[in-house]
CSV table of C-alpha atoms and ligand atoms in Angstrom, one decimal:
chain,number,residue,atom,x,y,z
R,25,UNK,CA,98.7,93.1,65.7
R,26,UNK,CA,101.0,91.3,68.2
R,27,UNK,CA,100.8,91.9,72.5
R,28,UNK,CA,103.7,94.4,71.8
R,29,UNK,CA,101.5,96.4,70.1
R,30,UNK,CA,99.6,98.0,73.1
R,31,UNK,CA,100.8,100.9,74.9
R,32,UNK,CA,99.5,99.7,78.5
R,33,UNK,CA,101.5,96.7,80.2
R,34,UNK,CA,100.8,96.4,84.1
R,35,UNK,CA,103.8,95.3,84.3
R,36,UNK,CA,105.2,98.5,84.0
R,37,UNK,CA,103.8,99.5,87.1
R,38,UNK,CA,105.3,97.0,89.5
R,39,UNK,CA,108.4,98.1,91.6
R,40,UNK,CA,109.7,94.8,92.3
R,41,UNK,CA,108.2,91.1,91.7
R,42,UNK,CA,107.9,89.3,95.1
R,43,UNK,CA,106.9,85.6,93.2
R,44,UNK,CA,107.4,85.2,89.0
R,45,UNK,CA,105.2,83.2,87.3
R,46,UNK,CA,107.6,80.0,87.5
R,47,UNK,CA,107.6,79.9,91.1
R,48,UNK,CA,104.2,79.9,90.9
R,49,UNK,CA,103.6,77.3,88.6
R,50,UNK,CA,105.6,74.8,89.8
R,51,UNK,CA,104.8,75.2,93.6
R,52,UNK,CA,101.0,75.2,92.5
R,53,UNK,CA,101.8,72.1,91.4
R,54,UNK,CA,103.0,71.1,94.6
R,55,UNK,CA,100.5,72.2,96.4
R,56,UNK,CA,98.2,70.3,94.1
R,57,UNK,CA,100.0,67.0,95.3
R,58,UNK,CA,99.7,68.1,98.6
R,59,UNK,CA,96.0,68.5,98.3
R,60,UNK,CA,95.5,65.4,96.2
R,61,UNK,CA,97.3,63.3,99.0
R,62,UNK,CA,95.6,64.6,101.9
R,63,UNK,CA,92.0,63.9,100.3
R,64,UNK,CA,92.9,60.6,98.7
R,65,UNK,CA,89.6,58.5,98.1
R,66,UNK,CA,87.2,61.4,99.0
R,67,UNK,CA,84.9,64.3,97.9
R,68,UNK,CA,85.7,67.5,98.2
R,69,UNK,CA,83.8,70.9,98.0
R,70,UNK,CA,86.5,74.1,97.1
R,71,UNK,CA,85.0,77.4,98.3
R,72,UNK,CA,86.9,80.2,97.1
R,73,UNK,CA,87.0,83.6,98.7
R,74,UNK,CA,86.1,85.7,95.4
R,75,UNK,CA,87.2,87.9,93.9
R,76,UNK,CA,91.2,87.5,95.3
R,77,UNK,CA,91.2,83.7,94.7
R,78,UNK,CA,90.2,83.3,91.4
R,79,UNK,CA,93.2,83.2,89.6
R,80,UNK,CA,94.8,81.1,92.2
R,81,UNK,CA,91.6,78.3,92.9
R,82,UNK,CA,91.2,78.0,88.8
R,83,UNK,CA,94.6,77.3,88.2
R,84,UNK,CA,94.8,75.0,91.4
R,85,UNK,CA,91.8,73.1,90.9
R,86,UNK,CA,93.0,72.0,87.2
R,87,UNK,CA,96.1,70.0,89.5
R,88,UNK,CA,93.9,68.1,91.6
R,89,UNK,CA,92.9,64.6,90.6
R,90,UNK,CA,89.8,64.2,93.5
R,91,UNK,CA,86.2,64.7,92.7
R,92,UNK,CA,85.3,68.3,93.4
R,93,UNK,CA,82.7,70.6,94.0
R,94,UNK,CA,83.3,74.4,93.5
R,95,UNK,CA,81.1,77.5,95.3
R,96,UNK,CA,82.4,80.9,95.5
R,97,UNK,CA,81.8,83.6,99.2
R,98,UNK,CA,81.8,87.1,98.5
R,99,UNK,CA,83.7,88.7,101.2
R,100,UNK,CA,84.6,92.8,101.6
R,101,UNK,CA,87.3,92.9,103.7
R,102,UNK,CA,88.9,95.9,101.7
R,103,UNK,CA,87.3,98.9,100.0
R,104,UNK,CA,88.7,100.4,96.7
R,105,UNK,CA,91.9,101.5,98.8
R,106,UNK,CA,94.9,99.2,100.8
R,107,UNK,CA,93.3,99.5,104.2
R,108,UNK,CA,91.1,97.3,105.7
R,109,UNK,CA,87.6,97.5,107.2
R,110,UNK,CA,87.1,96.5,110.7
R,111,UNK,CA,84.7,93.2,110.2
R,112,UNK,CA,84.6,91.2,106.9
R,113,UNK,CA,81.1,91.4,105.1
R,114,UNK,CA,80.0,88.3,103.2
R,115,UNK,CA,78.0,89.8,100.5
R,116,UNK,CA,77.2,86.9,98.4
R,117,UNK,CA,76.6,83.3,100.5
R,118,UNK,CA,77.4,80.4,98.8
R,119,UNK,CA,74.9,77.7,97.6
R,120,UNK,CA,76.2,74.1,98.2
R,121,UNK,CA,75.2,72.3,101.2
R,122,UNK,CA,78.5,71.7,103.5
R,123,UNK,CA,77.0,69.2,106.1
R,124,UNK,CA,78.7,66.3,106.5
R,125,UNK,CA,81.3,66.9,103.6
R,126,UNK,CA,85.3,67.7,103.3
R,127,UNK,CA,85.6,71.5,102.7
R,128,UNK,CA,88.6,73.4,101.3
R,129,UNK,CA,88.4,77.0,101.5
R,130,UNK,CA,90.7,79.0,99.1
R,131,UNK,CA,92.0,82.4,99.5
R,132,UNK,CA,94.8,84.5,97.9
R,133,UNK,CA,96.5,86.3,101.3
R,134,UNK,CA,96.5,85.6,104.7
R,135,UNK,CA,97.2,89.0,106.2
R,136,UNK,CA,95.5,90.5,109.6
R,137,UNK,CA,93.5,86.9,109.8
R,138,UNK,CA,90.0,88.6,110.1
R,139,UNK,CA,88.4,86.9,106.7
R,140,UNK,CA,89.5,83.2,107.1
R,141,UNK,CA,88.6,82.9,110.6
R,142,UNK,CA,85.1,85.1,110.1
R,143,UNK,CA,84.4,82.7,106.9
R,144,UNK,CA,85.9,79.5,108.4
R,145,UNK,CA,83.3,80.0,111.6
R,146,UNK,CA,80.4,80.8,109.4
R,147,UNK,CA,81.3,77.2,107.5
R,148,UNK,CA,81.8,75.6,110.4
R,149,UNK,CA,78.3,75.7,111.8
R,150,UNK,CA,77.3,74.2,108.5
R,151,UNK,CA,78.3,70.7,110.3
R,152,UNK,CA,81.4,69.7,107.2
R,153,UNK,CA,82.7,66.2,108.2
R,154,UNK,CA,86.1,68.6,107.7
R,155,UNK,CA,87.3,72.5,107.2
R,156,UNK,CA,90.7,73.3,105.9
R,157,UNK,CA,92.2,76.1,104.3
R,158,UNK,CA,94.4,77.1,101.6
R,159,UNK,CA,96.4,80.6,100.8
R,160,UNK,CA,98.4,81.3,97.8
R,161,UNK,CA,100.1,84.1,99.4
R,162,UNK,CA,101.1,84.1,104.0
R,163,UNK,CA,102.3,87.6,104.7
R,164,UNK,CA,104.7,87.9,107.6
R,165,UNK,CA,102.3,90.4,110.2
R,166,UNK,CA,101.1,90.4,113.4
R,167,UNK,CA,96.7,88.7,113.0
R,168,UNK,CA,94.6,90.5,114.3
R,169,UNK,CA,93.1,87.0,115.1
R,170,UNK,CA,95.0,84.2,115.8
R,171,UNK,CA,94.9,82.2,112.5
R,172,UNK,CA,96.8,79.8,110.3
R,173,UNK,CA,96.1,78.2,106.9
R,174,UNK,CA,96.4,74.1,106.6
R,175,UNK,CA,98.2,75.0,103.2
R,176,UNK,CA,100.6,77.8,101.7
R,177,UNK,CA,101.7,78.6,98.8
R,178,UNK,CA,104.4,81.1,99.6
R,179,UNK,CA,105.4,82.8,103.0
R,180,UNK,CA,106.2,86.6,102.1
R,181,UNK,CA,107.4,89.8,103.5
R,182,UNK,CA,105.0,92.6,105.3
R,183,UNK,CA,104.3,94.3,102.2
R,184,UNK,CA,100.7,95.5,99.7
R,185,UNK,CA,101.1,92.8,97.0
R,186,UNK,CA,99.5,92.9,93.3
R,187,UNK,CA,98.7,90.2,90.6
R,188,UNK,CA,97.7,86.5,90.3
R,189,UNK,CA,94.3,88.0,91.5
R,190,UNK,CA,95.3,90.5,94.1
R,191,UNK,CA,94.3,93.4,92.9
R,192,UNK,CA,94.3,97.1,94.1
R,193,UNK,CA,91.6,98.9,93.7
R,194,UNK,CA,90.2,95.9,91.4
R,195,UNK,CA,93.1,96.9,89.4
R,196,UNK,CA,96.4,94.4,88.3
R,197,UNK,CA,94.7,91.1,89.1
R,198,UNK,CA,95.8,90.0,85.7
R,199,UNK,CA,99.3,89.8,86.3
R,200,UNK,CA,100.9,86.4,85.9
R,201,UNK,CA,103.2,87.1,88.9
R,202,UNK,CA,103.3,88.7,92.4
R,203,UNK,CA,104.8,92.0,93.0
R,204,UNK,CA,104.8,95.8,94.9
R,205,UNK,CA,103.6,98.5,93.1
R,206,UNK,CA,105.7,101.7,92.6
R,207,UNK,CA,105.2,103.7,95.2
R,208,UNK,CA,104.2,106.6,93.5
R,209,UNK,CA,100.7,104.3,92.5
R,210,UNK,CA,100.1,103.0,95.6
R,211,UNK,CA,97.8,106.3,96.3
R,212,UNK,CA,97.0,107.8,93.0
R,213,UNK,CA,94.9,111.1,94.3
R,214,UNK,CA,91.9,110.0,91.9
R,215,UNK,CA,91.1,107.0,93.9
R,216,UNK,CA,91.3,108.1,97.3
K,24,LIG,P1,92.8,89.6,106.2
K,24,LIG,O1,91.4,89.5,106.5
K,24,LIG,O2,93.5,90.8,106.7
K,24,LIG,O3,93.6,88.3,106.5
K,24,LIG,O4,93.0,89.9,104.7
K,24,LIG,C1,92.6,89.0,103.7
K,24,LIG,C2,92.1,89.8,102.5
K,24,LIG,O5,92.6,91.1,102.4
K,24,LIG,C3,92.5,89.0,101.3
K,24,LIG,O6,91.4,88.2,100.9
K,24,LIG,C4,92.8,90.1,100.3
K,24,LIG,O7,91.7,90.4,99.5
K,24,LIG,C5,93.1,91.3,101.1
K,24,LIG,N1,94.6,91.6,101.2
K,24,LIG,C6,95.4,91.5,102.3
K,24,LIG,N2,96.6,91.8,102.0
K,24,LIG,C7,96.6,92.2,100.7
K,24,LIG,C8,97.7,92.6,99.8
K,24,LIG,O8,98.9,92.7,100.1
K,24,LIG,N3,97.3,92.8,98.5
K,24,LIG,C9,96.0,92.7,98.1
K,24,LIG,N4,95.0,92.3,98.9
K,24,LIG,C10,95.3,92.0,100.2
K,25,LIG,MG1,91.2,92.3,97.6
């Protein structure tokens, strides 16, 4: 049996890819420098905003060449459809100690600003000798609270993005690359 073998390819649902899995590659590689540079000689601890930042932190973290420790928040920001609720939820805390140590918090998107500056606050009075942030994914809107990530991967257009761990409705986080679902999908009737 080879991959072409199965009838379901989520692939065929995207209406145009924003970033291919190239781009991402070799500008998580990049990024990986970037990272590696600014935390030269240190510790680190990577928190990744779960589940959006999986794909992104796991590849990401395999580029860096600085001791690290890795935690995972559980944030709901977004309920099984592409509108937000009003205040981020952290549902699952994480369980290193952040006082007095460098801390890197990963996400996939930056969009209305509400999770990163909820989650970075909630670090921050854990006392970390330093907060930064990192997003795969910096969509071009207007934040609902002013915020801005120390590192991007890509800057994109205004638009609901799927794969590389965004999902939709939990759905097409396993595509390798970035794209807008058809239209027709982006409000199937059985998931509404
Ligand atoms: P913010 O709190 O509005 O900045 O949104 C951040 C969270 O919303 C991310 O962690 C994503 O889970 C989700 N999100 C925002 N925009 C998109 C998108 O275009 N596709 C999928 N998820 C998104
Ligand atoms: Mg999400």
């Amino acid at each position: 049996m080879t991959t072409n073998d199965f009838a379901y390819n989520p692939l065929d649902d995207i209406d145009q890819i924003i970033v291919d899995e190239e781009t991402i590659k070799k500008r998580l590689k990049e990024l990986g420098e970037e990272i590696n540079r600014t935390y030269e000689g240190r510790d680190l601890a990577v928190i990744a905003i779960i589940n959006g930042a999986i794909i992104f932190v796991a590849d990401l973290i395999r580029e860096l060449r600085i001791p690290i420790q890795l935690d995972c928040v559980r944030i709901s920001s977004y309920r099984d459809e592409a509108k937000p609720v009003q205040t981020p939820e952290v549902i699952d805390k994480i369980r290193l100690d952040l006082k007095g140590i460098d801390v890197l918090v990963i996400d996939d998107i930056l969009d209305s600003g509400s999770t990163l500056a909820r989650v970075t606050e909630m670090f921050k009075a854990m006392q970390p000798a330093s907060l930064k942030t990192c997003v795969l994914l910096d969509k071009n809107t207007t934040r609902s609270v002013p915020f801005e990530a120390d590192f991007v991967g890509f800057r994109i257009p205004d638009e609901f993005v799927v794969g590389y761990g965004l999902d939709f409705a939990e759905r097409y986080r396993q595509l390798p690359c970035i794209g807008v679902l058809r239209p027709e999908l982006q409000n199937p009737p059985e998931w509404s």
